[in-house]
PDB file of C-alpha atoms in Angstrom:
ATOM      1  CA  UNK A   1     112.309  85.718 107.344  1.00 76.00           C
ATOM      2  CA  UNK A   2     111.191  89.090 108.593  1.00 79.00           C
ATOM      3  CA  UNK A   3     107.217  89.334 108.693  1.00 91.00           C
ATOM      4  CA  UNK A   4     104.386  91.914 109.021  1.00 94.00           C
ATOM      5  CA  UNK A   5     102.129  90.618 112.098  1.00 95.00           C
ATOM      6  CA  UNK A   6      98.568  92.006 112.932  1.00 96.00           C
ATOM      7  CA  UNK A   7      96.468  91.775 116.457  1.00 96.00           C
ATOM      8  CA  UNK A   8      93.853  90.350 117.261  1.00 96.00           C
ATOM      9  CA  UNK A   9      93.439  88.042 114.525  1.00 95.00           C
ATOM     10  CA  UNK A  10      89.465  88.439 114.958  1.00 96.00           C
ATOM     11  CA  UNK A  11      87.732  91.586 117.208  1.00 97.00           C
ATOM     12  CA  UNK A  12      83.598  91.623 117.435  1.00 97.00           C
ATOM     13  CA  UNK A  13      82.311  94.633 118.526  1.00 97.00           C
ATOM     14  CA  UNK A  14      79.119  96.031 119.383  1.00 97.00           C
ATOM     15  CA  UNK A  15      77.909  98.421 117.087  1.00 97.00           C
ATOM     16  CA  UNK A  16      78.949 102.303 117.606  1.00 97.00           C
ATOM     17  CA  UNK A  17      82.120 100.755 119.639  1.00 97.00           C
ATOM     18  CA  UNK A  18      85.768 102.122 118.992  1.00 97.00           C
ATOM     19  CA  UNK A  19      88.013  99.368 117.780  1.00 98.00           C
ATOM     20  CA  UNK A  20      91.879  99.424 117.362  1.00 97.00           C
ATOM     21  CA  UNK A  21      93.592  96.986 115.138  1.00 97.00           C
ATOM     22  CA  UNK A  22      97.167  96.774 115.235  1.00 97.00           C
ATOM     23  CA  UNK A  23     100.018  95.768 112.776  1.00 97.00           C
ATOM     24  CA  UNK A  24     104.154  95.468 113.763  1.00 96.00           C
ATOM     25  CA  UNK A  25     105.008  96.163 110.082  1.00 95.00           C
ATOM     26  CA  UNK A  26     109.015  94.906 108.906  1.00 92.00           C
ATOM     27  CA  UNK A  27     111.599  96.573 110.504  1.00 89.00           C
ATOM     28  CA  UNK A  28     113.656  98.475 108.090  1.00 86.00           C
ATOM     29  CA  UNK A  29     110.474  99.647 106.328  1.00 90.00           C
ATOM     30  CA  UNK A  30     108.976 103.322 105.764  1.00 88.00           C
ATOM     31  CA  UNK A  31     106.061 103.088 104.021  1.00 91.00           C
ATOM     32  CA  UNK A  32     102.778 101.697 105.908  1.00 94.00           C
ATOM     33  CA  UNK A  33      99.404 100.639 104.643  1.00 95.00           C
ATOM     34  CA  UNK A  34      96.243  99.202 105.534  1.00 97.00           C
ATOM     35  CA  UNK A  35      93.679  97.459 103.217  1.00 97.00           C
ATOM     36  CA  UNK A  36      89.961  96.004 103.395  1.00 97.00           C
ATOM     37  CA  UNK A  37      88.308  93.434 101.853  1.00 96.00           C
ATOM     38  CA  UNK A  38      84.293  92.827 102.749  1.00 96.00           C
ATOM     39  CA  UNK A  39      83.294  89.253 102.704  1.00 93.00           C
ATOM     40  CA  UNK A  40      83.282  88.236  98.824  1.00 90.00           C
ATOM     41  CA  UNK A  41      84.484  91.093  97.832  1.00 93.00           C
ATOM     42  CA  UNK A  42      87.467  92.329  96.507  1.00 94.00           C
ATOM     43  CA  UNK A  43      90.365  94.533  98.540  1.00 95.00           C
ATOM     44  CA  UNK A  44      90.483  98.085  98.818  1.00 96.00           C
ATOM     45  CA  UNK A  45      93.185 100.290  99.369  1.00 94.00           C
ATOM     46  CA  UNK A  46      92.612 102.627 102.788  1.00 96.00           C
ATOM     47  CA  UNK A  47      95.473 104.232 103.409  1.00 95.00           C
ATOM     48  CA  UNK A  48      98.882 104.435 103.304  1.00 93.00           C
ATOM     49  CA  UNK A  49     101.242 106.248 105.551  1.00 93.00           C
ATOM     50  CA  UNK A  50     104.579 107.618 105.553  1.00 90.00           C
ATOM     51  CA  UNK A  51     107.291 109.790 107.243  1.00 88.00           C
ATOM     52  CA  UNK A  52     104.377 110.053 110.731  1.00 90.00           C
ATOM     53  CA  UNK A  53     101.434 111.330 108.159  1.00 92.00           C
ATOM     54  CA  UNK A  54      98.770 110.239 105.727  1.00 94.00           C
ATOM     55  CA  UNK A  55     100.740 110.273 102.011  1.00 90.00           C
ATOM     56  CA  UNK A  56      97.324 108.962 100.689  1.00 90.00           C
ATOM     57  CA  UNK A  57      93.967 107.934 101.635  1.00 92.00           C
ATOM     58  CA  UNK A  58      90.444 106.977  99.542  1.00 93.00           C
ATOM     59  CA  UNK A  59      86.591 108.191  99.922  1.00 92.00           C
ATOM     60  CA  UNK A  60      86.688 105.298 102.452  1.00 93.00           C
ATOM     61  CA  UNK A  61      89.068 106.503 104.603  1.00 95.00           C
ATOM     62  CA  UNK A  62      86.184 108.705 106.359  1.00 93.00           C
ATOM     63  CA  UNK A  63      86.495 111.195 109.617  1.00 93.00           C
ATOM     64  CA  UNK A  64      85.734 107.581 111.612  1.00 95.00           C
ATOM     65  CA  UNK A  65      89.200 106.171 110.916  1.00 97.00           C
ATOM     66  CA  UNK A  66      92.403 107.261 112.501  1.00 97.00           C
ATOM     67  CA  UNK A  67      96.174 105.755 111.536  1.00 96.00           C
ATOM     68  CA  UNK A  68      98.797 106.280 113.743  1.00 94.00           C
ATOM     69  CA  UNK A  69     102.523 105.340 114.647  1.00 92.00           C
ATOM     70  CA  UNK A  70     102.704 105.611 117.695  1.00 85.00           C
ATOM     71  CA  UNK A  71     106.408 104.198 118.953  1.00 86.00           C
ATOM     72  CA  UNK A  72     109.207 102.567 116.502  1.00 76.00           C
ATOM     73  CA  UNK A  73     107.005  99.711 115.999  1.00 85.00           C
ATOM     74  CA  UNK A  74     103.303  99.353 115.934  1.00 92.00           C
ATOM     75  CA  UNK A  75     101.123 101.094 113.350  1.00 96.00           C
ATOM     76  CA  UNK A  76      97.381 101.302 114.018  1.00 97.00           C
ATOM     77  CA  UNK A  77      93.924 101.881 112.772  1.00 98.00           C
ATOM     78  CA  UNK A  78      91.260 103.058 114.825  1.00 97.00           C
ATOM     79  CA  UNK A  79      87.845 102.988 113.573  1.00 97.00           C
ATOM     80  CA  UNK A  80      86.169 105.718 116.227  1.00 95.00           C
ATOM     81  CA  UNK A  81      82.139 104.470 116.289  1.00 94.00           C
ATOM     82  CA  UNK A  82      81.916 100.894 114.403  1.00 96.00           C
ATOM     83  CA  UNK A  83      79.011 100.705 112.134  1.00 96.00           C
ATOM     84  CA  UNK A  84      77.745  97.139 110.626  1.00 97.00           C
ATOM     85  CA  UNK A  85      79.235  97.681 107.083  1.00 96.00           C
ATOM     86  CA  UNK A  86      82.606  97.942 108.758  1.00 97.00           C
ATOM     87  CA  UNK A  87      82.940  94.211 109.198  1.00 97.00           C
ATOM     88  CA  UNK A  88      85.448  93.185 106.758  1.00 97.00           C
ATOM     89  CA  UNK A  89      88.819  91.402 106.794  1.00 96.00           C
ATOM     90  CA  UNK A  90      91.853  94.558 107.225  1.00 97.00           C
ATOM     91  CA  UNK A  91      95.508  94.122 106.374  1.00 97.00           C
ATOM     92  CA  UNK A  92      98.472  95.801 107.318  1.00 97.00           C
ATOM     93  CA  UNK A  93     101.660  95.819 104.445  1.00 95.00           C
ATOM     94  CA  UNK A  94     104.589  97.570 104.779  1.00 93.00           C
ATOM     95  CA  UNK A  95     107.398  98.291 101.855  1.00 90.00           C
ATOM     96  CA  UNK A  96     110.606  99.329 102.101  1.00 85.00           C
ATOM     97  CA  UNK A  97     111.436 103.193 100.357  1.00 65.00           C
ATOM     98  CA  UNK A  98     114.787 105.395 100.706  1.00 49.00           C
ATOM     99  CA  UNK A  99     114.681 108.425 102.778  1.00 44.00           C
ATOM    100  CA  UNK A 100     112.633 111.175 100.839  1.00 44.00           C
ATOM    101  CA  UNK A 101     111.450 108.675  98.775  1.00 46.00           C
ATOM    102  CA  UNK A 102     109.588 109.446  95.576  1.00 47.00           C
ATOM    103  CA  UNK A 103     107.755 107.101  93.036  1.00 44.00           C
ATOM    104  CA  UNK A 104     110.618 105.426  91.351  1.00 42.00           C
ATOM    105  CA  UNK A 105     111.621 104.335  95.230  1.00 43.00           C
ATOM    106  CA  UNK A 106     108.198 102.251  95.435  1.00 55.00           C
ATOM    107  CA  UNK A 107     108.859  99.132  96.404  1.00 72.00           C
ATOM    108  CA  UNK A 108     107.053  95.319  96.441  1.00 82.00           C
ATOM    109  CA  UNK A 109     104.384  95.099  99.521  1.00 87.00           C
ATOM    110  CA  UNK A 110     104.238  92.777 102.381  1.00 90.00           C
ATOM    111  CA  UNK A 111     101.043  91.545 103.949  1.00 93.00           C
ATOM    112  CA  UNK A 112     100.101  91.076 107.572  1.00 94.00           C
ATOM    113  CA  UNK A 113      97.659  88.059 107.755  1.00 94.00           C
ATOM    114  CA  UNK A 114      94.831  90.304 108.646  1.00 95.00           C
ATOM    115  CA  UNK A 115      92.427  90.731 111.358  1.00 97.00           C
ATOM    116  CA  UNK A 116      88.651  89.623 110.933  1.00 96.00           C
ATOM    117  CA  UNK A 117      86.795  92.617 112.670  1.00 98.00           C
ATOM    118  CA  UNK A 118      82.640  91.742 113.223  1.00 97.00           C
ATOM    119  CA  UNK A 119      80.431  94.489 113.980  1.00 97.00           C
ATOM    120  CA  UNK A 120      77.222  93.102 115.762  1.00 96.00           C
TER     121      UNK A 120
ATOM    122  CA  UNK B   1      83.673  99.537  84.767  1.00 66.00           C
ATOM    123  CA  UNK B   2      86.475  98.211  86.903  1.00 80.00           C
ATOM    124  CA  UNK B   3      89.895  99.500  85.746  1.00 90.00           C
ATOM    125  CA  UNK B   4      91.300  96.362  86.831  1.00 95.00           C
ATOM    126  CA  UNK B   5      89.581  93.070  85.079  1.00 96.00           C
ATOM    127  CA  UNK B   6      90.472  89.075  85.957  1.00 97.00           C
ATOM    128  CA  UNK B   7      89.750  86.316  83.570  1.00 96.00           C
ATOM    129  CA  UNK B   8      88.637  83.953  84.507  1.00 97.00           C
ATOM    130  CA  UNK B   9      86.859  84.491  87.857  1.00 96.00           C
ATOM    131  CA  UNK B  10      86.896  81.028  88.622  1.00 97.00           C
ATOM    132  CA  UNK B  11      89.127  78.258  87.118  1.00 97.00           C
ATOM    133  CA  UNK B  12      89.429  74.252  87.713  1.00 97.00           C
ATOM    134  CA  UNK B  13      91.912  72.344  86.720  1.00 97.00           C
ATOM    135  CA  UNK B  14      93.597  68.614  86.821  1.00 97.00           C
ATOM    136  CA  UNK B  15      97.472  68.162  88.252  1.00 97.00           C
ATOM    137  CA  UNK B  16      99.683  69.192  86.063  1.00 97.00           C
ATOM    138  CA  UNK B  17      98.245  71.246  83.603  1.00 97.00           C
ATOM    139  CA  UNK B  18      99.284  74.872  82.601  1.00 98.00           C
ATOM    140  CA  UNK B  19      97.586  77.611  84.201  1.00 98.00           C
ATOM    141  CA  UNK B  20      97.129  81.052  82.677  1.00 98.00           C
ATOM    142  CA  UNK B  21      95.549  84.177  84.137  1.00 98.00           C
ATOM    143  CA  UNK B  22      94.680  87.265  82.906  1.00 98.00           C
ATOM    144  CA  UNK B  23      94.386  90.818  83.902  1.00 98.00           C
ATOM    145  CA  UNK B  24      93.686  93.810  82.152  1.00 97.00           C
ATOM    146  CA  UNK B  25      93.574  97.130  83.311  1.00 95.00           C
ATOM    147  CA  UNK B  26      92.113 100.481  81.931  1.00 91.00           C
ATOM    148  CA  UNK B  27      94.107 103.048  83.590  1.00 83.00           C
ATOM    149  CA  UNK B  28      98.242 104.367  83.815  1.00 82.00           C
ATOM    150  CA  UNK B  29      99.794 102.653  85.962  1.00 86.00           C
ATOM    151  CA  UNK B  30     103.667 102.720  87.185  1.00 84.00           C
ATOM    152  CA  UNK B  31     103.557  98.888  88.251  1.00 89.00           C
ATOM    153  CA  UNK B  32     101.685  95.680  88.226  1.00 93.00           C
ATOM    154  CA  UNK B  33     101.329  92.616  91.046  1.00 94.00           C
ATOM    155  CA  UNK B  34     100.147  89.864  91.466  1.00 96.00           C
ATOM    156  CA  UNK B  35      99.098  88.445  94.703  1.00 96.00           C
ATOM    157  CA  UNK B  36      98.071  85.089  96.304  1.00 96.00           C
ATOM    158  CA  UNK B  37      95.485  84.763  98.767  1.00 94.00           C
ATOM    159  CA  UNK B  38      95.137  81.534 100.814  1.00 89.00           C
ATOM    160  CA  UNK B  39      91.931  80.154 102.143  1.00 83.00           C
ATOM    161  CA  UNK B  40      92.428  81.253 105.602  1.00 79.00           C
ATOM    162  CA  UNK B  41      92.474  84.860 104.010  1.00 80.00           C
ATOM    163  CA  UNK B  42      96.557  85.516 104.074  1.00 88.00           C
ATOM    164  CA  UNK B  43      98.043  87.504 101.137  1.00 92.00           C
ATOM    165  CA  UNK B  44     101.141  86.613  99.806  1.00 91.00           C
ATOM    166  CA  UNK B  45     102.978  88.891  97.205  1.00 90.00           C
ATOM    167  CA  UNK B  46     103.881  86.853  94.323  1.00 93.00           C
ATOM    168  CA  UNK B  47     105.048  89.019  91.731  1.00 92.00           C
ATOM    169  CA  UNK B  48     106.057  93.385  91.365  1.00 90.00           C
ATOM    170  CA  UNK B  49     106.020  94.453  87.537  1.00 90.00           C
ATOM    171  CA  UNK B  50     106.716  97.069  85.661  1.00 88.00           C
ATOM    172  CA  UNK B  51     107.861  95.977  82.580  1.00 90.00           C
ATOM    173  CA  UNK B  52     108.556  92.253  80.723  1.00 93.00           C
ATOM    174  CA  UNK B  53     108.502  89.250  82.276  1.00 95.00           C
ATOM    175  CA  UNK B  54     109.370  87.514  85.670  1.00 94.00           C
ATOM    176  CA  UNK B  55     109.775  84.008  86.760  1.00 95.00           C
ATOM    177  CA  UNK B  56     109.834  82.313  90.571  1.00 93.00           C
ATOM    178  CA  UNK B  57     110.113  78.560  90.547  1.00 95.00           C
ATOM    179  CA  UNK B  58     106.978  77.440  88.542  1.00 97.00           C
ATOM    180  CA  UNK B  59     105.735  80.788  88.531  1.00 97.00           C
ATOM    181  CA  UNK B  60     105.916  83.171  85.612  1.00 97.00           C
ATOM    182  CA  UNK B  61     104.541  86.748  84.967  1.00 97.00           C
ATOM    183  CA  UNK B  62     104.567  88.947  81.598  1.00 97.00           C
ATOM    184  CA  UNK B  63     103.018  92.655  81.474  1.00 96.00           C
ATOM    185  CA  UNK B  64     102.495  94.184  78.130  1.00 95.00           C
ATOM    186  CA  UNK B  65     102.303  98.225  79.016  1.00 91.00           C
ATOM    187  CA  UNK B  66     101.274  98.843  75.605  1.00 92.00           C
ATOM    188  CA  UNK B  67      98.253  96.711  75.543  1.00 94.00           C
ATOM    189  CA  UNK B  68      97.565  97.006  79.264  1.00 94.00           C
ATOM    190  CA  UNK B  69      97.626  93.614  79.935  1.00 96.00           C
ATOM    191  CA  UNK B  70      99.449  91.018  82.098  1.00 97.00           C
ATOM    192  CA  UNK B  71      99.357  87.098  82.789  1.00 98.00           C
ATOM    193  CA  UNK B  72     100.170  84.836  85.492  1.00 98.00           C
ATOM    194  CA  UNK B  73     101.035  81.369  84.124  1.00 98.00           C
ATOM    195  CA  UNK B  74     101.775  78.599  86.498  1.00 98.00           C
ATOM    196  CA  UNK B  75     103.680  75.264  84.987  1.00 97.00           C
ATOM    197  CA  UNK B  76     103.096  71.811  86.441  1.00 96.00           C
ATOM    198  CA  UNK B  77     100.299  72.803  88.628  1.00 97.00           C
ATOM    199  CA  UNK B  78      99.639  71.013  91.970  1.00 96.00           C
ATOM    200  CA  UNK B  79      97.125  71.295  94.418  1.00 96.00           C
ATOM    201  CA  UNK B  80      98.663  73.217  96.632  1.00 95.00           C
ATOM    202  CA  UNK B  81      98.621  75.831  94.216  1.00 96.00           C
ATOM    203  CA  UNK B  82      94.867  75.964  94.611  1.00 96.00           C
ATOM    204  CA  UNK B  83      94.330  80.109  95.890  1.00 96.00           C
ATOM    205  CA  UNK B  84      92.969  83.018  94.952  1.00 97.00           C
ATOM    206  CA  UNK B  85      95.022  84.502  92.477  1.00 98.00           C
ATOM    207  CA  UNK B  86      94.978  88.681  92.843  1.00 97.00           C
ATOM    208  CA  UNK B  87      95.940  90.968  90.220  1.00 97.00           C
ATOM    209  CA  UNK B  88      96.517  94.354  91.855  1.00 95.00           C
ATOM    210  CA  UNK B  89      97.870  97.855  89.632  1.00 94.00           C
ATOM    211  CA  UNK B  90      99.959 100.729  91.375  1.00 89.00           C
ATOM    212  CA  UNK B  91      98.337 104.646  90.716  1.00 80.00           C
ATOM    213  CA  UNK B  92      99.005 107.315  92.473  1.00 69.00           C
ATOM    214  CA  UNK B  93     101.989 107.331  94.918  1.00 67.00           C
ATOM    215  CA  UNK B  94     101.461 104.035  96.219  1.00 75.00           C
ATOM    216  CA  UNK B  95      97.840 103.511  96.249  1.00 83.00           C
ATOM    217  CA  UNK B  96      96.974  99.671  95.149  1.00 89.00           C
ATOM    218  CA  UNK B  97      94.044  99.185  93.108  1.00 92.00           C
ATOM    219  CA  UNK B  98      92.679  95.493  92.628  1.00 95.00           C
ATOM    220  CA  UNK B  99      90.799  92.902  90.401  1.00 96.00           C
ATOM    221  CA  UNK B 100      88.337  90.769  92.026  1.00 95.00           C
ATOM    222  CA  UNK B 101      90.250  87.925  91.768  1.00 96.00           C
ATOM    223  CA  UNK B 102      90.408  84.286  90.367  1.00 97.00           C
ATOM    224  CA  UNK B 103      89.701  81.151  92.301  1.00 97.00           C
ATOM    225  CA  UNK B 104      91.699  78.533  91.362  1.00 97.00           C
ATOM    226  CA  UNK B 105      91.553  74.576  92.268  1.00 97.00           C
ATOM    227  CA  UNK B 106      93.833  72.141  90.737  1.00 97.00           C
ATOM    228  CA  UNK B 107      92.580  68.361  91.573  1.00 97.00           C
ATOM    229  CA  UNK B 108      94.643  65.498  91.943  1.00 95.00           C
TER     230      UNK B 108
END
């Protein structure tokens, strides 16, 4: 059964360090996202991504993060200077959508496992 | 106030008994899922929603769009049903907004 898979499964960083966490989301799928939960806490939507740009993003989703596609596969985030309230679990999740999709296309999401990022 | 509300937070329970979650929600939304997430952290979609009722195995979910309300009910629980249980509503295009959760352990 096809899967969404995210690397590393845990990156520590020093403080003000760039970090890039990376997802393979399922093949045959067009819409791209990436989540956050803080430890205890529950998840929060970051962005999600469609068609090569941002479709959506929240007050998060600052000038320090990045999302990009760059080949057929991978889709990453980049989070440009690390700061200690950035360590959190991410996901990755992918759904499938037609081609010039609109809301009634939305489809069910698929999770990555995550990656546990620590900011020392 | 959250516009997406789990009862219980947390919720024990003995083999085989009948499980029921709740969510409510406070906002439109133009679907409903519920999610399961493991104790090494994985997320699992259990359930998409946007109207009646669904069932998977032992698994069964209902929305009510009038009332803004929808329940996860497990039959027959076991212990490896023991998760977090996440109730998660769609707004916008396909932003996911989500309820804290509810921890649930089913003994033996």
């Amino acid at each position: 059964e096809p899967e969404v898979t995210q690397t590393p499964s845990h990156q520590v960083t020093q403080m003000g360090q760039e970090v890039i966490l990376r997802c393979v989301p399922i093949s045959n799928h067009l819409y791209f996202y990436w989540y956050r939960q803080i430890l205890g806490q529950k998840v929060e939507f970051l962005v999600s991504f469609y068609n090569n740009e941002i479709s959506e993003k929240s007050e998060i989703f600052d000038d320090q993060f990045s999302v990009e596609r760059p080949d057929g596969s991978n889709f990453t985030l980049k989070i440009r200077s690390t700061k200690l309230e950035d360590s959190a679990m991410y996901f990755c999740a992918s759904s499938t959508g037609t081609s010039g999709a609109t809301l009634r296309s939305y489809n069910e999401q698929f999770f990555g496992p995550g990656t546990r990022l620590t900011v020392l | 106030k959250n516009e997406v509300e789990q009862s219980p937070q947390n919720l024990t329970a003995q083999e085989g008994e009948f499980i029921t979650i709740n969510c409510s929600y406070s906002v439109g939304i133009s679907a409903l899922h519920w999610l399961q997430q493991h104790p090494g952290g994985g997320i699992v979609s259990l359930f998409m929603l946007s109207s009646g009722k669904k069932k998977h195995g032992r698994l069964i979910a209902t929305i009510n769009i009038q009332e803004k309300h929808s329940s996860l009910h497990i039959t027959a629980s076991h212990p490896r049903d023991s998760a977090v249980y996440i109730c998660a509503v769609r707004r916008g295009a396909q932003k996911l907004v989500f309820g804290q959760g509810t921890r649930l352990t089913i003994n033996p």
